[in-house]
XYZ file of C-alpha atoms in Angstrom:
600
model
C 0.000 0.000 0.000
C 1.150 3.550 -0.745
C 2.375 5.089 2.509
C 0.865 8.544 1.772
C -2.614 7.145 1.072
C -2.454 5.038 4.231
C -1.872 8.006 6.518
C -4.512 10.088 4.699
C -7.118 7.465 5.547
C -6.065 7.392 9.208
C -6.495 11.178 9.461
C -9.997 10.930 7.942
C -11.021 8.268 10.454
C -9.777 10.370 13.373
C -11.732 13.440 12.163
C -14.959 11.447 11.818
C -14.700 10.211 15.420
C -14.231 13.775 16.727
C -17.432 14.800 14.955
C -19.362 12.044 16.714
C -18.127 13.078 20.165
C -18.798 16.764 19.502
C -22.590 16.091 19.074
C -22.924 14.995 22.691
C -20.745 17.822 23.946
C -23.034 20.548 22.538
C -25.951 19.267 24.711
C -23.798 19.254 27.815
C -24.011 15.497 27.850
C -21.613 12.696 27.508
C -22.282 9.618 25.563
C -24.278 8.183 28.493
C -26.350 11.389 28.822
C -27.614 11.065 25.305
C -29.340 7.869 26.325
C -31.178 9.611 29.277
C -32.940 12.456 27.373
C -36.771 12.623 28.173
C -36.464 10.826 31.516
C -37.990 13.647 33.852
C -39.640 13.557 37.319
C -43.511 14.027 37.338
C -43.475 15.610 40.867
C -41.481 18.722 39.842
C -43.168 22.204 40.117
C -44.826 23.528 36.942
C -42.329 26.375 36.426
C -39.538 24.042 36.872
C -41.275 21.589 34.647
C -41.856 24.254 31.985
C -38.228 25.342 32.256
C -37.121 21.754 32.040
C -39.493 21.220 29.094
C -38.003 24.218 27.300
C -34.520 22.917 28.033
C -35.512 19.500 26.803
C -36.995 21.001 23.630
C -33.818 23.013 23.068
C -31.726 19.958 23.797
C -33.887 17.874 21.472
C -33.509 20.466 18.729
C -29.763 20.564 19.328
C -29.678 16.793 19.395
C -31.617 16.646 16.137
C -29.196 19.073 14.541
C -26.231 17.102 15.847
C -27.778 13.835 14.721
C -28.235 15.301 11.263
C -24.611 16.446 11.304
C -23.569 13.016 12.611
C -25.514 11.248 9.864
C -23.999 13.549 7.278
C -20.526 12.870 8.673
C -21.114 9.118 8.701
C -22.480 9.269 5.158
C -19.416 11.215 4.064
C -17.185 8.673 5.791
C -18.974 5.756 4.102
C -18.720 7.476 0.740
C -15.014 8.052 1.264
C -14.516 4.451 2.410
C -16.329 3.188 -0.674
C -14.114 5.376 -2.805
C -10.991 4.204 -0.970
C -11.916 0.486 -0.883
C -11.063 -0.463 -4.505
C -7.810 1.437 -4.251
C -7.007 -0.234 -0.918
C -7.841 -3.668 -2.276
C -5.647 -3.079 -5.301
C -2.880 -1.787 -3.059
C -3.180 -4.896 -0.862
C -3.001 -7.101 -3.949
C -0.024 -5.191 -5.266
C 1.807 -5.161 -1.934
C 3.565 -8.582 -2.169
C 4.579 -7.912 -5.756
C 5.807 -4.425 -4.888
C 7.705 -5.770 -1.885
C 9.283 -8.449 -4.069
C 10.236 -5.862 -6.677
C 11.682 -3.629 -3.976
C 13.677 -6.514 -2.510
C 14.989 -7.433 -5.946
C 15.903 -3.818 -6.627
C 17.633 -3.562 -3.253
C 19.526 -6.802 -3.873
C 20.501 -5.681 -7.356
C 21.556 -2.303 -6.031
C 23.649 -3.988 -3.352
C 25.122 -6.556 -5.750
C 25.953 -4.173 -8.584
C 28.465 -2.074 -6.646
C 29.889 -5.252 -5.113
C 30.382 -6.856 -8.531
C 31.806 -3.630 -9.904
C 34.198 -3.427 -6.985
C 35.289 -7.049 -7.435
C 35.587 -6.907 -11.202
C 39.067 -6.997 -12.657
C 42.363 -8.785 -12.351
C 43.992 -11.739 -14.071
C 44.252 -15.216 -12.530
C 47.483 -17.062 -13.388
C 46.908 -20.833 -13.427
C 49.659 -23.437 -13.205
C 49.341 -26.883 -14.758
C 51.611 -29.843 -15.431
C 49.717 -30.719 -18.606
C 49.153 -28.620 -21.709
C 46.224 -27.758 -23.957
C 47.929 -29.721 -26.728
C 46.926 -32.954 -24.949
C 43.238 -32.028 -24.813
C 41.200 -33.949 -27.385
C 37.980 -32.089 -28.152
C 35.217 -32.642 -27.398
C 36.271 -35.072 -24.665
C 37.609 -34.667 -21.169
C 40.758 -36.768 -21.257
C 42.020 -36.307 -17.706
C 41.157 -34.523 -14.483
C 44.430 -32.661 -14.977
C 42.731 -30.844 -17.864
C 40.121 -29.292 -15.593
C 41.850 -25.910 -15.073
C 42.641 -25.801 -18.793
C 39.264 -26.349 -20.411
C 36.760 -24.798 -17.974
C 37.714 -21.208 -18.864
C 37.082 -21.749 -22.578
C 34.223 -24.263 -22.890
C 30.971 -24.745 -21.034
C 28.523 -27.636 -20.814
C 24.745 -27.815 -20.911
C 24.546 -28.823 -17.244
C 26.883 -29.537 -14.327
C 26.340 -31.594 -11.223
C 25.689 -29.880 -7.898
C 28.288 -29.593 -5.101
C 26.817 -32.516 -3.165
C 25.374 -35.045 -5.585
C 24.137 -36.017 -9.026
C 21.588 -33.220 -9.373
C 22.139 -31.382 -12.676
C 22.418 -27.601 -12.498
C 21.748 -25.179 -15.389
C 24.649 -23.896 -17.451
C 24.139 -23.371 -21.183
C 20.835 -25.200 -20.742
C 18.180 -23.178 -18.976
C 15.827 -26.087 -18.266
C 15.206 -29.729 -19.180
C 12.552 -32.379 -18.676
C 12.380 -36.151 -19.016
C 9.190 -37.639 -20.396
C 7.137 -40.078 -18.308
C 8.948 -43.243 -19.370
C 12.344 -41.469 -19.253
C 13.204 -42.234 -22.873
C 13.297 -38.650 -24.124
C 14.908 -35.533 -22.669
C 13.809 -32.105 -23.858
C 16.360 -29.334 -23.319
C 15.792 -25.584 -23.449
C 18.862 -23.433 -24.047
C 19.298 -20.003 -22.568
C 18.176 -17.442 -25.156
C 20.764 -15.402 -27.035
C 23.788 -17.667 -26.496
C 26.878 -17.061 -28.624
C 30.225 -18.650 -29.317
C 33.196 -16.383 -28.725
C 33.298 -15.128 -32.326
C 29.631 -14.117 -32.226
C 28.330 -17.196 -34.025
C 24.919 -18.157 -32.583
C 25.144 -21.013 -30.112
C 21.756 -22.455 -30.951
C 20.155 -25.881 -30.834
C 21.604 -26.864 -34.212
C 25.159 -26.150 -33.033
C 24.591 -28.056 -29.788
C 23.313 -31.042 -31.776
C 26.446 -30.971 -33.948
C 28.697 -30.759 -30.893
C 26.993 -33.662 -29.122
C 27.111 -35.814 -32.234
C 30.855 -35.167 -32.517
C 31.290 -37.266 -29.373
C 31.891 -40.542 -31.152
C 34.733 -43.068 -31.174
C 36.520 -41.686 -34.222
C 40.137 -40.765 -33.590
C 39.905 -40.812 -29.808
C 41.776 -43.990 -28.987
C 41.470 -45.201 -25.413
C 39.691 -42.092 -24.180
C 37.521 -42.897 -21.172
C 34.488 -40.996 -22.391
C 34.560 -42.404 -25.890
C 31.201 -43.711 -26.953
C 29.353 -42.393 -23.904
C 27.181 -40.113 -26.038
C 26.416 -42.697 -28.708
C 25.761 -45.325 -26.030
C 23.144 -43.294 -24.188
C 21.600 -41.147 -26.946
C 20.156 -42.651 -30.123
C 19.149 -39.396 -31.831
C 19.075 -35.629 -31.348
C 16.230 -33.571 -32.817
C 16.198 -29.788 -33.157
C 12.751 -28.373 -32.362
C 13.608 -24.680 -32.651
C 16.587 -22.401 -32.019
C 16.577 -23.041 -28.277
C 14.966 -26.484 -27.985
C 16.399 -29.970 -28.505
C 15.061 -33.435 -27.906
C 17.456 -36.245 -26.980
C 16.081 -39.716 -27.672
C 17.630 -42.016 -25.092
C 18.960 -45.448 -25.981
C 19.449 -46.020 -22.241
C 16.500 -44.619 -20.309
C 16.649 -42.735 -17.039
C 18.982 -40.124 -15.643
C 22.236 -41.583 -16.998
C 22.169 -39.006 -19.789
C 23.154 -36.322 -17.254
C 26.587 -37.969 -17.063
C 26.937 -37.140 -20.768
C 25.781 -33.551 -20.359
C 28.131 -33.001 -17.421
C 31.218 -33.793 -19.519
C 30.187 -32.760 -23.040
C 31.851 -29.396 -23.562
C 29.933 -27.565 -26.270
C 32.219 -26.853 -29.219
C 31.916 -25.051 -32.502
C 32.376 -28.201 -34.573
C 33.697 -26.193 -37.524
C 36.498 -24.956 -35.275
C 37.615 -28.328 -33.851
C 40.258 -28.916 -36.585
C 41.915 -25.647 -35.552
C 42.561 -27.041 -32.073
C 45.423 -29.114 -33.460
C 47.715 -26.124 -33.222
C 45.271 -23.785 -31.483
C 45.279 -21.352 -34.374
C 41.840 -20.514 -33.011
C 39.511 -21.649 -30.257
C 35.916 -20.587 -30.743
C 34.710 -21.551 -27.309
C 31.491 -21.454 -25.304
C 32.854 -20.656 -21.838
C 33.389 -17.535 -19.714
C 36.805 -16.638 -21.196
C 37.733 -15.963 -24.799
C 40.942 -17.613 -25.980
C 43.701 -15.378 -27.358
C 45.390 -17.364 -30.176
C 48.208 -14.824 -30.472
C 49.257 -15.643 -26.891
C 49.521 -19.392 -27.373
C 52.904 -21.060 -26.930
C 52.712 -24.828 -27.267
C 52.956 -26.561 -23.875
C 54.085 -23.327 -22.265
C 51.466 -20.582 -22.159
C 47.902 -19.635 -23.095
C 45.659 -16.713 -22.162
C 42.053 -15.587 -22.391
C 39.978 -12.507 -21.647
C 36.497 -12.208 -20.168
C 33.757 -13.010 -22.695
C 31.324 -10.171 -22.116
C 28.416 -11.887 -23.905
C 28.515 -14.949 -21.655
C 25.220 -15.600 -19.849
C 26.996 -15.081 -16.518
C 30.059 -12.923 -17.253
C 33.138 -13.610 -15.155
C 34.399 -11.071 -12.648
C 38.030 -11.532 -13.675
C 39.356 -9.595 -16.652
C 41.239 -12.652 -17.818
C 43.178 -15.825 -17.119
C 46.687 -17.008 -17.988
C 47.806 -20.637 -18.105
C 51.419 -21.629 -17.450
C 52.710 -25.149 -17.956
C 55.322 -26.707 -15.639
C 57.238 -29.984 -15.820
C 55.789 -31.297 -12.552
C 53.865 -30.457 -9.393
C 57.008 -29.517 -7.458
C 57.871 -26.822 -9.993
C 54.325 -25.469 -9.736
C 54.563 -25.365 -5.956
C 57.770 -23.345 -6.156
C 56.167 -20.946 -8.638
C 53.121 -20.503 -6.414
C 55.280 -19.745 -3.393
C 57.318 -17.243 -5.414
C 54.202 -15.418 -6.615
C 54.697 -16.404 -10.258
C 51.287 -18.116 -10.458
C 48.086 -17.713 -8.444
C 46.513 -21.182 -8.549
C 47.333 -24.852 -9.002
C 45.298 -28.039 -8.604
C 48.386 -30.221 -8.145
C 50.010 -29.084 -4.908
C 52.373 -31.846 -3.683
C 51.286 -33.444 -0.439
C 54.561 -32.605 1.385
C 53.848 -28.908 0.723
C 50.335 -28.993 2.173
C 51.193 -27.926 5.731
C 53.505 -25.128 4.613
C 50.926 -23.495 2.357
C 47.970 -24.273 4.613
C 49.594 -22.471 7.551
C 50.470 -19.421 5.437
C 47.698 -16.759 5.470
C 48.799 -15.627 2.021
C 47.369 -18.843 0.540
C 44.143 -20.819 0.552
C 44.464 -24.603 0.412
C 41.586 -26.994 -0.270
C 41.612 -30.766 -0.674
C 39.318 -31.451 -3.610
C 36.011 -33.198 -2.864
C 36.754 -36.891 -2.251
C 34.673 -37.963 -5.233
C 36.876 -36.933 -8.141
C 39.100 -40.004 -8.187
C 40.189 -42.954 -6.073
C 43.217 -45.194 -5.830
C 42.462 -48.776 -6.809
C 44.279 -52.098 -6.977
C 43.703 -53.903 -10.267
C 43.939 -57.707 -10.333
C 44.473 -58.941 -13.893
C 42.797 -62.152 -15.047
C 45.143 -64.405 -17.070
C 44.889 -63.518 -20.751
C 46.966 -63.691 -23.930
C 48.877 -60.545 -22.943
C 49.544 -61.159 -19.270
C 47.795 -61.398 -15.920
C 48.460 -64.035 -13.261
C 47.067 -67.603 -13.213
C 46.054 -67.316 -9.550
C 43.632 -64.488 -10.356
C 41.497 -66.854 -12.411
C 40.031 -67.900 -9.038
C 37.771 -65.178 -7.548
C 38.730 -66.297 -4.024
C 42.325 -65.208 -4.598
C 41.070 -61.803 -5.701
C 38.809 -61.638 -2.640
C 41.830 -62.490 -0.492
C 43.967 -59.685 -1.873
C 41.003 -57.313 -1.368
C 41.282 -58.155 2.347
C 45.023 -57.516 2.493
C 44.586 -53.745 2.096
C 44.788 -51.732 5.319
C 42.873 -48.711 4.027
C 42.933 -46.827 7.324
C 46.714 -47.045 7.419
C 47.041 -45.823 3.834
C 44.750 -42.856 4.544
C 46.432 -41.864 7.796
C 50.088 -42.630 7.063
C 50.592 -42.372 3.314
C 48.208 -39.440 2.887
C 48.536 -37.994 6.384
C 44.773 -37.822 6.859
C 44.129 -35.947 3.602
C 42.472 -38.986 1.975
C 39.515 -41.111 3.038
C 39.407 -44.919 3.152
C 37.325 -46.417 0.339
C 35.811 -49.775 1.185
C 33.535 -49.797 -1.848
C 33.577 -47.970 -5.160
C 30.523 -45.747 -4.786
C 30.216 -42.518 -2.748
C 27.253 -42.161 -0.357
C 25.150 -40.096 -2.787
C 25.498 -42.675 -5.574
C 22.463 -44.755 -6.626
C 24.731 -47.790 -6.198
C 25.768 -47.033 -2.616
C 24.920 -49.708 -0.046
C 25.698 -48.771 3.555
C 25.769 -52.409 4.639
C 28.645 -53.056 2.242
C 30.602 -49.982 3.335
C 32.710 -51.643 6.056
C 36.374 -52.286 6.780
C 37.441 -55.379 4.822
C 41.042 -55.540 6.092
C 41.416 -59.050 7.511
C 44.627 -60.980 6.697
C 43.300 -63.997 8.617
C 40.236 -64.251 6.419
C 42.470 -63.656 3.386
C 44.606 -66.659 4.403
C 41.468 -68.815 4.752
C 40.283 -67.804 1.253
C 43.700 -68.610 -0.199
C 43.610 -72.035 1.434
C 40.135 -72.703 0.021
C 41.422 -71.713 -3.413
C 44.353 -74.123 -3.041
C 46.820 -71.289 -3.424
C 49.584 -71.854 -0.885
C 52.406 -69.445 -0.150
C 53.176 -67.853 -3.477
C 54.369 -64.741 -5.225
C 52.563 -61.919 -6.971
C 53.852 -58.726 -8.519
C 52.222 -55.334 -8.141
C 53.286 -52.946 -10.913
C 53.561 -49.187 -10.655
C 53.896 -46.558 -13.331
C 53.922 -43.461 -11.178
C 57.652 -43.372 -10.507
C 57.213 -44.467 -6.912
C 55.999 -41.744 -4.536
C 52.484 -42.261 -3.180
C 51.934 -45.381 -5.283
C 55.050 -46.977 -3.836
C 53.951 -46.181 -0.280
C 50.498 -47.667 -0.922
C 52.092 -50.779 -2.426
C 54.249 -51.247 0.659
C 51.178 -51.181 2.930
C 49.477 -53.804 0.737
C 52.720 -55.792 0.692
C 52.706 -55.929 4.509
C 49.079 -57.073 4.654
C 49.674 -59.699 1.965
C 52.657 -61.062 3.903
C 50.384 -61.692 6.912
C 48.118 -63.738 4.645
C 51.006 -65.739 3.161
C 51.545 -63.887 -0.126
C 54.967 -62.650 -1.159
C 54.054 -59.456 -3.005
C 56.806 -57.930 -5.138
C 56.787 -54.289 -6.268
C 57.873 -53.492 -9.828
C 58.340 -49.954 -11.191
C 57.908 -49.075 -14.868
C 58.407 -45.916 -16.855
C 55.018 -44.170 -17.240
C 54.788 -44.791 -20.999
C 55.567 -48.497 -20.568
C 53.177 -48.801 -17.637
C 50.393 -47.159 -19.664
C 50.804 -49.688 -22.467
C 50.780 -52.568 -19.986
C 47.707 -51.088 -18.294
C 45.680 -50.588 -21.480
C 46.509 -54.055 -22.788
C 46.077 -56.029 -19.538
C 49.748 -57.054 -19.340
C 50.155 -56.441 -15.594
C 49.810 -59.115 -12.939
C 48.335 -56.478 -10.671
C 48.711 -52.712 -10.591
C 47.942 -49.523 -8.689
C 46.098 -46.735 -10.417
C 44.207 -43.547 -9.612
C 41.304 -42.881 -11.919
C 38.248 -40.693 -11.976
C 34.542 -41.032 -12.793
C 33.590 -43.347 -9.896
C 31.217 -40.635 -8.645
C 29.062 -40.897 -11.766
C 26.092 -43.233 -12.088
C 27.418 -46.785 -11.537
C 26.010 -47.881 -14.900
C 28.311 -45.394 -16.638
C 31.490 -47.081 -15.410
C 31.110 -50.221 -17.589
C 30.479 -47.903 -20.531
C 33.541 -45.705 -20.329
C 36.002 -46.478 -17.525
C 39.291 -48.153 -18.508
C 38.952 -50.681 -15.703
C 35.253 -51.460 -15.981
C 34.334 -51.487 -19.656
C 34.880 -54.499 -21.933
C 37.714 -54.953 -22.832
C 39.330 -53.531 -19.712
C 42.694 -53.275 -17.980
C 41.996 -56.380 -15.862
C 40.814 -58.614 -18.734
C 37.588 -59.233 -16.820
C 34.789 -59.803 -19.307
C 32.695 -62.942 -18.826
C 29.472 -63.234 -20.788
C 27.325 -62.648 -17.717
C 29.087 -59.325 -17.098
C 28.381 -58.248 -20.677
C 24.766 -59.348 -20.235
C 24.502 -57.222 -17.088
C 25.867 -54.191 -18.939
C 23.371 -54.736 -21.751
C 20.545 -55.005 -19.225
C 21.334 -51.532 -17.912
C 20.366 -50.216 -21.325
C 17.061 -52.072 -21.550
C 15.749 -51.455 -18.016
C 12.373 -49.733 -18.206
C 11.819 -48.613 -14.622
C 13.697 -47.418 -11.567
C 12.802 -50.671 -9.821
C 14.488 -52.693 -12.561
C 17.516 -50.393 -12.496
C 17.844 -50.827 -8.729
C 17.686 -54.609 -9.077
C 20.475 -54.472 -11.648
C 22.594 -52.260 -9.378
C 22.209 -54.833 -6.607
C 23.331 -57.516 -9.059
C 26.302 -55.323 -10.022
C 27.313 -54.856 -6.374
C 27.030 -58.589 -5.734
C 29.311 -59.272 -8.692
C 31.862 -56.780 -7.334
C 31.695 -58.562 -3.948
C 32.018 -62.099 -5.243
C 34.362 -61.614 -8.183
C 36.273 -58.369 -7.598
C 38.753 -57.398 -10.284
C 39.476 -53.956 -8.863
C 39.701 -53.090 -5.180
C 39.170 -49.502 -3.990
C 41.748 -48.196 -1.526
C 41.442 -44.474 -0.685
C 40.242 -41.257 -2.253
C 42.811 -39.362 -4.245
C 43.850 -36.194 -2.430
C 44.076 -33.594 -5.190
C 45.168 -30.427 -3.410
C 44.149 -27.062 -4.820
C 46.068 -24.037 -3.609
C 45.754 -20.403 -4.581
C 46.805 -16.948 -3.530
C 44.560 -15.429 -0.868
C 44.338 -12.384 -3.124
C 41.577 -14.364 -4.866
C 38.357 -15.876 -3.558
C 35.039 -17.212 -4.858
C 36.366 -20.623 -5.940
C 33.616 -23.224 -5.490
C 33.579 -26.867 -6.579
C 30.928 -29.227 -7.836
C 30.807 -32.837 -6.657
C 33.413 -33.848 -9.269
C 35.897 -31.166 -8.160
C 35.246 -28.934 -11.153
C 35.250 -25.282 -10.052
C 33.161 -22.483 -11.487
C 35.218 -19.664 -12.987
C 32.559 -16.941 -12.986
C 32.597 -15.977 -9.301
C 36.365 -15.982 -8.795
C 37.487 -12.464 -7.958
C 40.167 -10.433 -6.271
C 39.835 -9.709 -2.577
């Protein structure tokens, strides 16, 4: 309600009440006296009676006049109230909307100066991997995260605490009733960095570029073509994705599918151009292969960044990045070495954050005998179960990672559809491992665990497993390989057993057999019986959540009874940045948003 009109009405009401009281005052009576007029005494003398009669007549005349004035005043008040009522009703109806508008205006007024004050500056990012290793439109490694998020955006991203998609380039989306079709609405007016419209047709082309061609061994290869059978363009901002695998699995695709200008992808070979979709516009003149790249704020982004720009510097390893961060040569790294954690964490000039424990985990792979390698003992699931129980996960977390990692008894995080609390228990039990080995007929023997990480954390983890295996009667040898050799042995299942840290275990469990090196068929452990392939195929044909849950239970039972990989601990990726910057927030897969980063 308008404040001026409100107080005008109050003044009118007060005036009307004074008029009513004044009518009784003129007759020398109060409000009670008005009720006693005409109540005389019959025994009074005549003169007195005549005098009283005259007084009563005068009072009656005065009363009549006052009553007429009172009636006129009340009539005027009613008329005014009738005139005011529609306006008051409209004002009451408008009040919530006006209050909301005022609150929005106040918030905008408060935010605008704050954003203006925070706007500016350049964030210098350190990485031990270069843009030249990025294979569009796929995410090849978690190490690429600081490199690609400035330049490309996705349709949706997962929330900070689970698998709930959040809007990015997509404004909204909706699954149909049987969850076989997803309709996506883009934000209106989207553009690539060169001004080319980023419409539904371009998104369709970008999604369809996610095929197997020329992307050997990439973990996300085929994920789009596995889950989506067709993409239809309805209008400039609307697409329909027809799902080959029903349900919410498609959000795993949308989370990782950076939207590219497909016509520009060939130029990414030498980065002669990069027509991106993200908050920063690539500067091709700045690019030095495996050394340096830069970008400036893209003003036409739907949520423009606060920073003026970003710079990316490549280093040979994490130690070199740590030195550069301490010397003020860079502002941020996502690969701070664990030994440097305490030093930077205790320094107020830096902010240190251990990435959410869902990005990646350390696992032990047990390779089934195959034409390339493996170990004969691992043909028996009981031997694999035994080695699973030789891992002291608490010790690895507390000693090797100094409390910065969490023990992982099972593959799935608590928010995962595949998580089962009853299964999430400590499996370390060398005595039970020895019993399983005896049942398998595998007496004291030797196994080799192979590492391709040059020692370090992997070597420390292997030594803990070695100690547990010794208690169970297994002589576990540790073999180091050069990274390139170890990668070949890993991809072709040549190891006997191995240690590895890989991502994507926080996605829907059904996605792992589709795209993860260690879970898909063929995989790094040579595990691929027909019944496993049948289970994978069933994920795609399930028609209800109940059926999907039954299949997840079957999947978990298979992982219990015939494990080929054993989770150990979460990987402790340590992000560190100069305290001159703030606003860095992560989603559940440790991917930060660039838009709200700003100078303090």
